[in-house]
Short mmCIF file of C-alpha atoms in Angstrom, two decimals:
data_model
loop_
_atom_site.label_atom_id
_atom_site.label_comp_id
_atom_site.label_asym_id
_atom_site.label_seq_id
_atom_site.Cartn_x
_atom_site.Cartn_y
_atom_site.Cartn_z
CA MET A 83 0.03 0.05 0.04
CA THR A 84 1.25 3.43 -0.94
CA MET A 85 0.75 6.90 0.38
CA PHE A 86 0.94 10.11 -1.75
CA TYR A 87 3.60 12.69 -0.47
CA MET A 88 4.20 16.18 -1.74
CA VAL A 89 7.87 17.03 -0.99
CA CYS A 90 9.01 20.70 -1.17
CA TYR A 91 12.55 22.00 -0.47
CA ASP A 92 14.41 25.24 -0.30
CA ILE A 93 18.06 24.66 -0.47
CA SER A 94 20.58 27.49 -1.13
CA ASP A 95 23.66 25.48 -2.01
CA ASP A 96 23.61 24.19 -5.61
CA GLY A 97 25.48 20.84 -4.84
CA ARG A 98 23.17 20.01 -1.92
CA ARG A 99 20.05 21.04 -4.01
CA ARG A 100 21.29 18.69 -6.89
CA GLU A 101 21.70 15.81 -4.53
CA VAL A 102 18.28 16.26 -3.12
CA GLN A 103 16.73 16.58 -6.49
CA LYS A 104 18.44 13.41 -7.82
CA THR A 105 17.32 11.51 -4.75
CA LEU A 106 13.70 12.72 -5.29
CA GLU A 107 13.88 11.71 -8.91
CA GLY A 108 14.36 8.20 -7.76
CA PHE A 109 11.07 8.26 -5.83
CA GLY A 110 8.68 10.68 -7.62
CA LYS A 111 7.89 13.18 -10.27
CA ARG A 112 8.90 16.80 -10.26
CA VAL A 113 5.80 18.92 -10.57
CA GLN A 114 7.43 22.40 -9.92
CA PHE A 115 10.96 23.61 -9.63
CA SER A 116 11.29 22.50 -5.99
CA VAL A 117 8.25 20.31 -5.57
CA PHE A 118 7.91 16.57 -6.19
CA ASP A 119 4.94 14.26 -6.06
CA CYS A 120 5.83 10.71 -4.54
CA ASP A 121 3.47 7.78 -4.40
CA ILE A 122 5.45 5.63 -2.18
CA SER A 123 5.16 2.94 0.50
CA ASP A 124 6.06 3.50 4.16
CA VAL A 125 9.46 1.77 3.77
CA GLN A 126 10.20 3.91 0.70
CA TYR A 127 9.05 7.07 2.56
CA ARG A 128 11.53 6.29 5.43
CA MET A 129 14.34 5.61 2.90
CA LEU A 130 13.66 8.84 1.13
CA ARG A 131 13.31 10.89 4.24
CA ASP A 132 16.57 9.43 5.72
CA LYS A 133 18.50 9.99 2.51
CA ILE A 134 17.30 13.60 2.11
CA LEU A 135 17.93 14.39 5.81
CA SER A 136 21.47 13.09 5.42
CA LYS A 137 22.19 15.41 2.56
CA ILE A 138 20.81 18.73 3.85
CA ASP A 139 22.26 21.28 6.17
CA LYS A 140 19.66 21.56 8.90
CA ASP A 141 20.79 25.09 9.83
CA ALA A 142 20.45 26.37 6.23
CA ASP A 143 18.02 24.28 4.32
CA SER A 144 14.44 23.42 4.52
CA VAL A 145 12.52 20.36 3.36
CA ARG A 146 8.79 19.57 3.93
CA PHE A 147 7.09 16.27 3.47
CA TYR A 148 3.26 16.50 3.24
CA PRO A 149 1.38 13.23 3.42
CA LEU A 150 -1.91 13.33 1.42
CA CYS A 151 -4.67 10.79 1.97
CA ASN A 152 -6.87 9.69 -0.88
CA ALA A 153 -9.62 12.14 0.04
CA CYS A 154 -7.10 15.05 0.08
CA PHE A 155 -5.45 13.87 -3.06
CA GLY A 156 -8.74 14.10 -4.85
CA LYS A 157 -9.10 17.69 -3.84
CA ILE A 158 -5.90 18.94 -5.25
CA GLU A 159 -6.33 21.87 -7.49
CA TYR A 160 -3.93 23.40 -9.94
CA ARG A 161 -3.92 26.14 -12.47
CA GLY A 162 -1.45 26.90 -15.32
CA THR A 163 0.95 24.42 -16.69
CA GLY A 164 1.66 20.89 -15.41
CA SER A 165 -0.66 18.21 -14.03
CA ILE A 166 -1.51 16.21 -11.13
CA SER A 167 0.51 12.87 -11.13
CA ASP A 168 -1.32 9.93 -12.38
CA ASP A 169 -0.46 6.44 -11.05
CA ASP A 170 2.06 5.17 -13.67
CA ARG A 171 1.83 1.55 -12.49
CA PHE A 172 -1.34 0.96 -14.60
CA PHE A 173 -1.66 1.36 -18.32
CA ILE A 174 -4.92 1.16 -20.45
CA ILE A 175 -4.22 -0.80 -23.64
#
C-alpha cells in the first residue's frame, strides 16, 4: 500500500540541492521547480526521508514532507501548466 507525499525543498547550495533533486527523482515526479509528488510505501518514505535528511544542512536548508490521504489527493487543484501525477503503475491498452 502506498501513500501520496508532496515534498518541497528550499536549499541554497547548488550541490546539496542537486543531490536532493536526484534523490527525489528516484522516488517521484517533479511537478514544480522545488516540488515533487511521490506515491510511495512506508518503507520507501522512510528511505527517502533518511536520504534527504542526510544530505541537507539543517541550519540552512528546509524540506517539507506533506502526506496526502486519498480524500485530500482528490481535492488537489492546480492552474497553469503541469498536471497532477497519475499512477504510472497501470496502463490502459
